[in-house]
PDB file of C-alpha atoms and ligand atoms in Angstrom:
ATOM      1  CA  MET A 281     -14.753 -29.279  17.091  1.00  0.00           C
ATOM      2  CA  THR A 282     -15.301 -29.704  13.352  1.00  0.00           C
ATOM      3  CA  ALA A 283     -12.706 -28.579  10.829  1.00  0.00           C
ATOM      4  CA  GLU A 284     -14.958 -25.685   9.823  1.00  0.00           C
ATOM      5  CA  GLU A 285     -15.343 -24.532  13.425  1.00  0.00           C
ATOM      6  CA  MET A 286     -11.602 -24.728  13.817  1.00  0.00           C
ATOM      7  CA  TYR A 287     -11.032 -22.537  10.760  1.00  0.00           C
ATOM      8  CA  GLN A 288     -13.667 -20.088  12.000  1.00  0.00           C
ATOM      9  CA  GLU A 289     -11.687 -19.817  15.229  1.00  0.00           C
ATOM     10  CA  ILE A 290      -8.526 -19.146  13.215  1.00  0.00           C
ATOM     11  CA  ILE A 291     -10.302 -16.373  11.291  1.00  0.00           C
ATOM     12  CA  LEU A 292     -11.519 -14.772  14.518  1.00  0.00           C
ATOM     13  CA  ASP A 293      -8.005 -14.950  15.882  1.00  0.00           C
ATOM     14  CA  TYR A 294      -6.666 -13.163  12.801  1.00  0.00           C
ATOM     15  CA  TYR A 295      -9.387 -10.547  13.276  1.00  0.00           C
ATOM     16  CA  ARG A 296      -8.444  -9.956  16.909  1.00  0.00           C
ATOM     17  CA  ASN A 297      -4.685 -10.085  16.280  1.00  0.00           C
ATOM     18  CA  PRO A 298      -4.163  -9.143  12.648  1.00  0.00           C
ATOM     19  CA  LYS A 299      -0.745  -9.809  11.147  1.00  0.00           C
ATOM     20  CA  ASN A 300       1.107  -6.984   9.364  1.00  0.00           C
ATOM     21  CA  PHE A 301      -1.472  -4.436  10.490  1.00  0.00           C
ATOM     22  CA  GLY A 302      -0.152  -0.891  10.633  1.00  0.00           C
ATOM     23  CA  THR A 303       1.305   1.970   8.671  1.00  0.00           C
ATOM     24  CA  MET A 304       4.546   2.068   6.769  1.00  0.00           C
ATOM     25  CA  GLN A 305       6.727   5.190   6.872  1.00  0.00           C
ATOM     26  CA  HIS A 306       7.530   5.264   3.167  1.00  0.00           C
ATOM     27  CA  PRO A 307       5.631   2.683   1.130  1.00  0.00           C
ATOM     28  CA  THR A 308       6.753   2.309  -2.476  1.00  0.00           C
ATOM     29  CA  VAL A 309       3.131   1.989  -3.444  1.00  0.00           C
ATOM     30  CA  ALA A 310      -0.214   1.942  -1.663  1.00  0.00           C
ATOM     31  CA  PHE A 311      -3.808   1.495  -2.651  1.00  0.00           C
ATOM     32  CA  ARG A 312      -6.994   1.917  -0.671  1.00  0.00           C
ATOM     33  CA  ASP A 313     -10.219   0.229  -1.633  1.00  0.00           C
ATOM     34  CA  SER A 314     -13.625   0.000  -0.051  1.00  0.00           C
ATOM     35  CA  ASN A 315     -16.540  -2.355  -0.112  1.00  0.00           C
ATOM     36  CA  PRO A 316     -19.471  -0.198  -1.276  1.00  0.00           C
ATOM     37  CA  SER A 317     -22.059  -2.448   0.351  1.00  0.00           C
ATOM     38  CA  CYS A 318     -20.762  -1.841   3.893  1.00  0.00           C
ATOM     39  CA  GLY A 319     -18.277   1.033   3.582  1.00  0.00           C
ATOM     40  CA  ASP A 320     -15.397  -1.001   5.009  1.00  0.00           C
ATOM     41  CA  ILE A 321     -11.939   0.052   3.876  1.00  0.00           C
ATOM     42  CA  ILE A 322      -8.626  -1.728   3.417  1.00  0.00           C
ATOM     43  CA  GLU A 323      -5.415   0.008   2.411  1.00  0.00           C
ATOM     44  CA  MET A 324      -2.482  -2.099   1.303  1.00  0.00           C
ATOM     45  CA  GLN A 325       1.038  -0.678   1.517  1.00  0.00           C
ATOM     46  CA  LEU A 326       4.038  -2.300  -0.122  1.00  0.00           C
ATOM     47  CA  GLU A 327       7.746  -1.677   0.060  1.00  0.00           C
ATOM     48  CA  ILE A 328       9.297  -2.996  -3.133  1.00  0.00           C
ATOM     49  CA  LYS A 329      12.959  -3.330  -4.007  1.00  0.00           C
ATOM     50  CA  ASP A 330      14.167  -4.966  -7.217  1.00  0.00           C
ATOM     51  CA  GLU A 331      10.643  -6.315  -7.741  1.00  0.00           C
ATOM     52  CA  SER A 332      10.772  -8.075  -4.380  1.00  0.00           C
ATOM     53  CA  ILE A 333       8.079  -7.323  -1.819  1.00  0.00           C
ATOM     54  CA  ARG A 334      10.336  -6.445   1.098  1.00  0.00           C
ATOM     55  CA  ASP A 335       7.491  -5.468   3.366  1.00  0.00           C
ATOM     56  CA  ILE A 336       3.726  -5.351   3.189  1.00  0.00           C
ATOM     57  CA  LYS A 337       1.258  -3.880   5.645  1.00  0.00           C
ATOM     58  CA  PHE A 338      -2.397  -3.058   5.721  1.00  0.00           C
ATOM     59  CA  LEU A 339      -4.723  -0.779   7.613  1.00  0.00           C
ATOM     60  CA  GLY A 340      -8.385   0.012   7.601  1.00  0.00           C
ATOM     61  CA  LYS A 341     -11.530  -1.340   9.120  1.00  0.00           C
ATOM     62  CA  GLY A 342     -13.604  -4.293   8.206  1.00  0.00           C
ATOM     63  CA  CYS A 343     -15.395  -7.419   9.291  1.00  0.00           C
ATOM     64  CA  ALA A 344     -13.653 -10.563  10.524  1.00  0.00           C
ATOM     65  CA  ILE A 345     -13.412 -12.070   7.051  1.00  0.00           C
ATOM     66  CA  SER A 346     -11.986  -8.958   5.383  1.00  0.00           C
ATOM     67  CA  ILE A 347      -9.378  -8.438   8.102  1.00  0.00           C
ATOM     68  CA  ALA A 348      -8.425 -12.129   8.223  1.00  0.00           C
ATOM     69  CA  SER A 349      -8.160 -12.152   4.446  1.00  0.00           C
ATOM     70  CA  ALA A 350      -5.909  -9.057   4.449  1.00  0.00           C
ATOM     71  CA  SER A 351      -3.703 -10.629   7.124  1.00  0.00           C
ATOM     72  CA  LEU A 352      -3.369 -13.909   5.251  1.00  0.00           C
ATOM     73  CA  ILE A 353      -2.605 -12.126   1.979  1.00  0.00           C
ATOM     74  CA  THR A 354       0.165 -10.031   3.548  1.00  0.00           C
ATOM     75  CA  GLU A 355       1.715 -13.121   5.116  1.00  0.00           C
ATOM     76  CA  GLU A 356       1.541 -14.964   1.819  1.00  0.00           C
ATOM     77  CA  LEU A 357       3.034 -12.176  -0.303  1.00  0.00           C
ATOM     78  CA  LYS A 358       5.831 -10.936   1.931  1.00  0.00           C
ATOM     79  CA  GLY A 359       9.154 -11.698   0.277  1.00  0.00           C
ATOM     80  CA  LYS A 360       7.583 -12.693  -3.044  1.00  0.00           C
ATOM     81  CA  ASN A 361       8.185 -11.115  -6.428  1.00  0.00           C
ATOM     82  CA  ILE A 362       5.706  -8.350  -7.253  1.00  0.00           C
ATOM     83  CA  GLN A 363       4.904 -10.138 -10.519  1.00  0.00           C
ATOM     84  CA  GLU A 364       3.371 -12.989  -8.516  1.00  0.00           C
ATOM     85  CA  ILE A 365       0.481 -10.753  -7.540  1.00  0.00           C
ATOM     86  CA  LYS A 366      -0.728 -11.045 -11.132  1.00  0.00           C
ATOM     87  CA  ASN A 367      -1.462 -14.726 -10.549  1.00  0.00           C
ATOM     88  CA  PHE A 368      -2.774 -14.232  -7.048  1.00  0.00           C
ATOM     89  CA  ASN A 369      -6.498 -14.724  -7.448  1.00  0.00           C
ATOM     90  CA  LYS A 370      -9.826 -15.375  -5.780  1.00  0.00           C
ATOM     91  CA  GLU A 371      -9.232 -19.131  -5.571  1.00  0.00           C
ATOM     92  CA  LYS A 372      -5.952 -18.620  -3.732  1.00  0.00           C
ATOM     93  CA  VAL A 373      -7.541 -16.251  -1.218  1.00  0.00           C
ATOM     94  CA  LEU A 374     -10.430 -18.644  -0.579  1.00  0.00           C
ATOM     95  CA  LYS A 375      -7.951 -21.469  -0.100  1.00  0.00           C
ATOM     96  CA  LEU A 376      -6.061 -19.395   2.483  1.00  0.00           C
ATOM     97  CA  LEU A 377      -9.288 -18.625   4.351  1.00  0.00           C
ATOM     98  CA  ALA A 378     -10.167 -22.335   4.277  1.00  0.00           C
ATOM     99  CA  ILE A 379     -13.865 -21.953   5.086  1.00  0.00           C
ATOM    100  CA  PRO A 380     -16.766 -21.930   2.635  1.00  0.00           C
ATOM    101  CA  ILE A 381     -17.503 -18.350   1.604  1.00  0.00           C
ATOM    102  CA  SER A 382     -20.215 -17.310  -0.786  1.00  0.00           C
ATOM    103  CA  GLY A 383     -22.661 -14.566  -1.692  1.00  0.00           C
ATOM    104  CA  ILE A 384     -22.221 -11.237   0.026  1.00  0.00           C
ATOM    105  CA  ARG A 385     -19.261 -12.506   2.104  1.00  0.00           C
ATOM    106  CA  LEU A 386     -17.263 -12.985  -1.072  1.00  0.00           C
ATOM    107  CA  LYS A 387     -16.807  -9.217  -1.367  1.00  0.00           C
ATOM    108  CA  CYS A 388     -15.427  -9.192   2.195  1.00  0.00           C
ATOM    109  CA  ALA A 389     -12.966 -11.951   1.362  1.00  0.00           C
ATOM    110  CA  LEU A 390     -11.777 -10.235  -1.814  1.00  0.00           C
ATOM    111  CA  LEU A 391     -11.511  -6.602  -0.672  1.00  0.00           C
ATOM    112  CA  ALA A 392      -7.842  -6.887   0.315  1.00  0.00           C
ATOM    113  CA  LEU A 393      -7.071  -8.795  -2.872  1.00  0.00           C
ATOM    114  CA  LYS A 394      -8.512  -5.956  -4.971  1.00  0.00           C
ATOM    115  CA  ALA A 395      -6.446  -3.405  -3.047  1.00  0.00           C
ATOM    116  CA  VAL A 396      -3.175  -5.323  -3.305  1.00  0.00           C
ATOM    117  CA  LYS A 397      -3.699  -6.036  -6.996  1.00  0.00           C
ATOM    118  CA  MET A 398      -4.366  -2.374  -7.731  1.00  0.00           C
ATOM    119  CA  ALA A 399      -1.253  -1.381  -5.792  1.00  0.00           C
ATOM    120  CA  ALA A 400       0.790  -3.881  -7.808  1.00  0.00           C
ATOM    121  CA  TYR A 401      -0.691  -2.804 -11.125  1.00  0.00           C
ATOM    122  CA  ASN A 402      -0.003   0.833 -10.284  1.00  0.00           C
ATOM    123  CA  TYR A 403       3.573  -0.100  -9.520  1.00  0.00           C
ATOM    124  CA  LEU A 404       3.980  -2.152 -12.667  1.00  0.00           C
ATOM    125  CA  GLY A 405       2.306   0.556 -14.708  1.00  0.00           C
ATOM    126  CA  GLU A 406      -0.239  -1.781 -16.182  1.00  0.00           C
ATOM    127  CA  ASN A 407      -3.975  -1.701 -16.363  1.00  0.00           C
ATOM    128  CA  ASN A 408      -6.105  -4.018 -14.299  1.00  0.00           C
ATOM    129  CA  ASP A 409      -8.626  -5.572 -16.649  1.00  0.00           C
TER     130      ASP A 409
HETATM  131 FE1  LIG B 891     -17.670  -4.971   5.203  1.00  0.00          FE
HETATM  132 FE2  LIG B 891     -17.205  -7.513   5.266  1.00  0.00          FE
HETATM  133  S1  LIG B 891     -18.965  -6.527   6.036  1.00  0.00           S
HETATM  134  S2  LIG B 891     -16.012  -6.002   4.320  1.00  0.00           S
END
């Protein structure tokens, strides 16, 4: 098995058994975004206390890459300071996914990132530009 095949297996595993998938009772902030080209939706929910991301969950429906990406992002951000989301970017998400992603699949990979960034910016009361 090549390294790429191995990472594809990991992505499929995340798709079948997503981490931090579900609904929170009382999220501090939540944001839902969709990919207009396919209609897939990811909602990110965050529980924040003293700027610390105490809990993070997501729900929605999407392809293997969008769900794997959402899972990896939640695992990465849990316990971090909310300010760190500002520096969380496309390169970091692609590094977490660890397989080459380009073209139309890029939107799949970045859907959860958009949602979590918007949630954070709403919380921090800043504009996303
Ligand atoms: Fe819809 Fe990937 S095909 S997010």
